[in-house]
Amino acid sequence: MNFKLPFSKTKDPEPGTESTTASSEADMKLAEGMLSVKDIIAPSAIEVDFNYIKINNSYFRTLFVAGYPRFVAANWLSPLISFDHSLNISMFIYPVEGKTVLDDLRRKIAEMEAEISLDIQGGRVINPSTAAKLEDARALQEQLVKGIERFFQFGLYITIPADSLEELDRVTKQVQSTLGSLLIVSKNTTLQMEDGFKTTLPLCVDRLMITRNMDTTSLATTFPFTSSELTANEGIMYGINLHNGSLIIFDRFTMENANSVIFAKSGAGKSYLVKLEALRSLMFGTEVIVVDPEAEYKTLAAAIGGEFIEFSFNSGTKINPFDLSQVYEKDENELGLKILSLHSLFKVIMGNLTPSEEALLDRALILTYKLKGITPEPATQKNEPPLMEDLYKVLIGMEETDAKGLADRIEKFVKGSFVGIFDQRSTVDIKNAFTVFSLKGLEEALRPIAMFIILDYIWTRVKRDMKRRILIIDEAWYLMKFPDSANFIYSIAKRARKYWLGLTTITQDVEDFLSTDYGKAIVTNSSIQILMKQSPAAIDQIAKVFYLSEGEKNLLLAANVGEGLFFAGANHVRIRVLASPEEHLLITTRPEELMRQKQEALGKTT
C-alpha cells in the first residue's frame, strides 16, 4: 500500500523552499476540499510484508502471546515492561459471564474425570497434564461458585519498532528470549502484521482476538506498573515515587556495584539531591568524600562538623601526586600502577606526548622513585616519596632534547607561576566522616589537574583503609575532556566495588560526558542512574543511551525542579526529591534563600 501527498514539483525549487512550497500547495488543496486531514497525517508509504510492516523508514513487528506459565507471581511481566528497547504493549481484557464459565468448567471437569477413570480401569498411567488441569479446574470452580474470583479473557500483544530490518530481527529474538525465560510462548502475527500493528495502537480495538482464560488473581499480576516500585527494607529515602505515591527507599550498596551517575541541566536540582543523599548516608555510618569545584558543599560541611579543604595558592592544603598507597596486594605492582597514573596526570598537564616523549617520561619517573630508594619491592615503598621538583631535576639531568622539552612543560609548577600547589609534601589527612575538597580558588585551567590529583589521592586512601564510602565528583565533565583523566575515572568506577566504594558522577554537560566511550562505560558500570530536567539539545543523546520512550523524553523536558527518572537495575520510576525543612536549610543552593540565611545570621549576631 502506498499513500502519497497529492503534490508534485514542476521544476527544481530554490534551496530551502521545497518544504514551504509543498506545505502551501497542501494548504490550498485542503482549503479547496481536494485534500483531507487523513491525507495530511498519513505516512508517505506503507509496506506490509508477511513478517513485518514498514512505515516510511521504520520497521515494526507484532508478537502475540500464545502460551502462559501455569503459575505466575506478582510483577511477572516486569522484564518485559523494563526491556531495554521501546516496545508498544497492548493488553485486552474481556469479562465473561459467570454462569457460562461454570457450565463450561463443569463439562471440562467431567471430561477430564472420565479420561482419568478410563486410564485407571485400563491399567494405564494417568496423564500428568490432565491431572494438573483437573486440579486447577476444580480449584477455580470452587472460587467462582463462592464469588471469590471472576473470569476474563486476556490478550497480550507486543509491537517492536526498529530503524532497520537487522535491528528488528535482533530485538525480536531478545524479546522472545526474555518471554521464554518467563515460560511465555510468543509467536509472530505472520500474514496479519497490519492487524497486529493496529491492535497495539491506542485505539482500544483488538483485531487479532487471540485470548487466554484468566481469573481475577492471575489478571491482577499482569498489572503493568507494579515494576515501578523501589521501596526496600533498608537504605535511605531518595524521594517520592510519582507513579504511585510510595517512598523510594533504597540502599545503593545492595546492588552489584554502588556507583551512580546523575545527568541534569543547571538548576534542575542535581546538587540538592546529592547533598540530601550524602546527609542521610552519614546517619548510617557511610563516609562521604566530595570533589566540589564551586564550594557548594561548604555550608553543609560547616553545619554537620565536616572538613572543608580548599585548594588555592594561599591555602596550606597540599597533595603530593607522587604518594604511594603502601598497600601490597598479591599479583599487583603498586609502583607500576602509580607510574601509569602519573603518565595520565602528566598528559593532562603537558598535553599530547609523542611515543619517544612517553618512553622518556617513563624512564624519568622510574629513576625519580629509584633515587628515593623506592622500587617494585613492597618494603621500599614506605620510603619518603619524591616531589615534582625531583622529576624536574631528573629530566634536566638527562641532557636530551626531548627531556629538556618535558622539563620546560612542568617548570611553571616547580619554579614558575603555579609553584606551591602540586610540588610539596602532602598535608591532607582524611579523618572526618564528611570531607569536601573545594577547587573554587583555582583557575579554570588548573581545575582538571587538581581534580585528577585529588582523585588519585582519594583512591590511594580508599585502598589503604577500606570502609563504606561514597565519593562524589561534581562537574565531572572537567575530567571527561581529557582521554587519560576520563580513563582514570572509568578505572575507579570499575574497581570501586572491590574497596566498598560508591562513585557518584554528576554533570550538566551531557554531550561532553557521553561523547567518549569512557563516559558511556561509566554509565554502564553504574547500577543507579538519575536523570533530571534536560535541555532539548541533549535529550536525544540521553534518550539513545538510556533507551527512553517518547513519553519519558517529554517528562524530562517538562520536569519541575527536583523531579526526574530514577533507574536502579532493571527498574526505573519517576521521582520527586523531598527533604525535611531542617534538611532543606542545609542543602539549598537557591541564591535568594542563601542570602536570606546570611541576613538572618547577621541579625542574630547584632
CSV table of C-alpha atoms in Angstrom, one decimal, residues 46-206:
chain,number,residue,atom,x,y,z
A,46,ILE,CA,3.4,1.8,4.0
A,47,GLU,CA,4.8,-1.6,3.0
A,48,VAL,CA,3.1,-4.7,4.5
A,49,ASP,CA,5.2,-7.9,4.4
A,50,PHE,CA,4.1,-11.2,5.7
A,51,ASN,CA,6.6,-10.9,8.6
A,52,TYR,CA,6.9,-7.1,9.2
A,53,ILE,CA,5.4,-3.8,8.3
A,54,LYS,CA,7.4,-0.8,7.1
A,55,ILE,CA,6.1,2.7,7.6
A,56,ASN,CA,8.2,5.4,6.0
A,57,ASN,CA,11.7,4.3,7.1
A,58,SER,CA,10.7,2.5,10.3
A,59,TYR,CA,10.1,-1.3,10.7
A,60,PHE,CA,7.5,-2.9,13.0
A,61,ARG,CA,6.8,-6.5,14.0
A,62,THR,CA,3.9,-7.6,16.3
A,63,LEU,CA,4.1,-10.7,18.5
A,64,PHE,CA,1.1,-12.3,20.3
A,65,VAL,CA,1.4,-14.4,23.4
A,66,ALA,CA,0.2,-18.0,22.7
A,67,GLY,CA,1.2,-19.8,25.9
A,68,TYR,CA,1.4,-18.8,29.6
A,69,PRO,CA,3.0,-20.5,32.6
A,70,ARG,CA,0.8,-22.4,35.0
A,71,PHE,CA,1.8,-20.3,38.0
A,72,VAL,CA,2.6,-16.6,37.9
A,73,ALA,CA,3.8,-14.2,40.7
A,74,ALA,CA,3.1,-10.6,41.2
A,75,ASN,CA,5.1,-8.4,38.8
A,76,TRP,CA,5.8,-11.3,36.4
A,77,LEU,CA,5.8,-9.0,33.4
A,78,SER,CA,8.5,-6.8,34.9
A,79,PRO,CA,11.3,-8.0,32.5
A,80,LEU,CA,9.0,-7.1,29.6
A,81,ILE,CA,7.9,-3.7,30.9
A,82,SER,CA,11.6,-2.8,31.8
A,83,PHE,CA,13.0,-4.2,28.5
A,84,ASP,CA,15.9,-2.1,27.1
A,85,HIS,CA,14.1,-1.1,23.9
A,86,SER,CA,11.0,0.8,23.1
A,87,LEU,CA,8.0,-1.6,22.9
A,88,ASN,CA,4.3,-1.0,22.2
A,89,ILE,CA,2.4,-3.3,24.5
A,90,SER,CA,-1.3,-3.8,24.5
A,91,MET,CA,-3.5,-5.8,26.9
A,92,PHE,CA,-7.1,-6.6,26.2
A,93,ILE,CA,-9.4,-7.8,29.0
A,94,TYR,CA,-12.9,-9.2,28.3
A,95,PRO,CA,-15.2,-10.0,31.2
A,96,VAL,CA,-17.0,-13.4,30.8
A,97,GLU,CA,-20.4,-14.2,32.4
A,98,GLY,CA,-20.0,-16.4,35.4
A,99,LYS,CA,-22.8,-18.9,34.5
A,100,THR,CA,-21.3,-19.6,31.1
A,101,VAL,CA,-17.9,-20.2,32.6
A,102,LEU,CA,-19.3,-22.6,35.3
A,103,ASP,CA,-21.2,-24.6,32.7
A,104,ASP,CA,-18.0,-24.9,30.6
A,105,LEU,CA,-15.9,-25.8,33.6
A,106,ARG,CA,-18.5,-28.5,34.7
A,107,ARG,CA,-18.3,-30.1,31.3
A,108,LYS,CA,-14.5,-29.9,31.1
A,109,ILE,CA,-14.2,-31.4,34.6
A,110,ALA,CA,-16.5,-34.3,33.7
A,111,GLU,CA,-14.4,-35.0,30.6
A,112,MET,CA,-11.1,-35.0,32.4
A,113,GLU,CA,-12.5,-37.2,35.3
A,114,ALA,CA,-13.8,-39.6,32.6
A,115,GLU,CA,-10.4,-39.7,30.9
A,116,ILE,CA,-8.6,-40.4,34.2
A,117,SER,CA,-11.1,-43.1,35.2
A,118,LEU,CA,-10.7,-44.9,31.8
A,119,ASP,CA,-6.9,-44.8,32.3
A,120,ILE,CA,-7.2,-46.3,35.7
A,121,GLN,CA,-9.6,-49.0,34.5
A,122,GLY,CA,-7.3,-49.8,31.6
A,123,GLY,CA,-4.2,-50.1,33.8
A,124,ARG,CA,-2.6,-47.1,32.0
A,125,VAL,CA,-0.5,-44.4,33.7
A,126,ILE,CA,-2.6,-41.3,34.3
A,127,ASN,CA,-1.6,-38.4,32.1
A,128,PRO,CA,0.1,-35.9,34.5
A,129,SER,CA,-1.0,-32.9,32.3
A,130,THR,CA,-4.7,-34.0,32.6
A,131,ALA,CA,-4.3,-34.4,36.4
A,132,ALA,CA,-2.8,-31.0,36.8
A,133,LYS,CA,-5.6,-29.4,34.7
A,134,LEU,CA,-8.3,-31.2,36.7
A,135,GLU,CA,-6.8,-29.9,39.9
A,136,ASP,CA,-6.7,-26.3,38.6
A,137,ALA,CA,-10.2,-26.5,37.2
A,138,ARG,CA,-11.7,-27.8,40.5
A,139,ALA,CA,-10.0,-25.0,42.4
A,140,LEU,CA,-11.2,-22.4,40.0
A,141,GLN,CA,-14.8,-23.8,40.1
A,142,GLU,CA,-14.8,-23.6,43.8
A,143,GLN,CA,-13.6,-20.0,43.8
A,144,LEU,CA,-16.1,-19.0,41.1
A,145,VAL,CA,-19.0,-20.5,43.0
A,146,LYS,CA,-18.1,-18.7,46.2
A,147,GLY,CA,-17.7,-15.4,44.3
A,148,ILE,CA,-14.0,-15.1,45.2
A,149,GLU,CA,-12.9,-14.9,41.6
A,150,ARG,CA,-14.3,-13.7,38.3
A,151,PHE,CA,-13.5,-14.9,34.9
A,152,PHE,CA,-11.9,-13.0,32.0
A,153,GLN,CA,-10.4,-13.4,28.5
A,154,PHE,CA,-7.0,-11.8,28.2
A,155,GLY,CA,-5.0,-10.9,25.1
A,156,LEU,CA,-1.4,-9.7,25.2
A,157,TYR,CA,0.3,-8.2,22.1
A,158,ILE,CA,3.7,-6.6,21.6
A,159,THR,CA,4.9,-4.4,18.7
A,160,ILE,CA,8.6,-4.0,18.2
A,161,PRO,CA,9.8,-0.8,16.4
A,162,ALA,CA,13.2,-0.6,14.8
A,163,ASP,CA,15.2,1.5,12.3
A,164,SER,CA,16.4,-1.4,10.2
A,165,LEU,CA,15.4,-5.0,9.4
A,166,GLU,CA,18.5,-6.3,11.0
A,167,GLU,CA,17.8,-4.4,14.3
A,168,LEU,CA,14.2,-5.7,14.1
A,169,ASP,CA,15.3,-9.3,13.9
A,170,ARG,CA,17.8,-8.9,16.7
A,171,VAL,CA,15.4,-7.2,19.1
A,172,THR,CA,12.7,-9.7,18.2
A,173,LYS,CA,15.0,-12.6,19.3
A,174,GLN,CA,15.8,-10.7,22.5
A,175,VAL,CA,12.1,-10.1,23.3
A,176,GLN,CA,11.2,-13.8,22.6
A,177,SER,CA,14.2,-14.9,24.7
A,178,THR,CA,13.0,-12.7,27.6
A,179,LEU,CA,9.5,-14.0,27.3
A,180,GLY,CA,10.8,-17.6,27.1
A,181,SER,CA,12.7,-17.1,30.4
A,182,LEU,CA,9.2,-16.4,31.9
A,183,LEU,CA,7.8,-19.6,30.3
A,184,ILE,CA,5.8,-17.5,27.9
A,185,VAL,CA,5.4,-18.7,24.3
A,186,SER,CA,5.2,-15.8,21.8
A,187,LYS,CA,4.5,-16.0,18.1
A,188,ASN,CA,4.8,-13.6,15.2
A,189,THR,CA,1.5,-12.4,13.7
A,190,THR,CA,2.5,-13.8,10.4
A,191,LEU,CA,0.3,-12.6,7.4
A,192,GLN,CA,-1.5,-10.4,9.9
A,193,MET,CA,1.1,-7.7,10.5
A,194,GLU,CA,-1.2,-4.9,9.6
A,195,ASP,CA,-3.9,-6.1,12.0
A,196,GLY,CA,-1.2,-6.7,14.7
A,197,PHE,CA,0.2,-3.1,14.3
A,198,LYS,CA,-3.3,-1.6,14.5
A,199,THR,CA,-4.1,-3.8,17.6
A,200,THR,CA,-1.2,-2.1,19.5
A,201,LEU,CA,-2.2,1.4,18.5
A,202,PRO,CA,-4.0,3.3,21.3
A,203,LEU,CA,-7.4,2.7,19.6
A,204,CYS,CA,-8.8,0.0,22.0
A,205,VAL,CA,-9.6,-2.3,19.1
A,206,ASP,CA,-8.4,-5.9,19.1
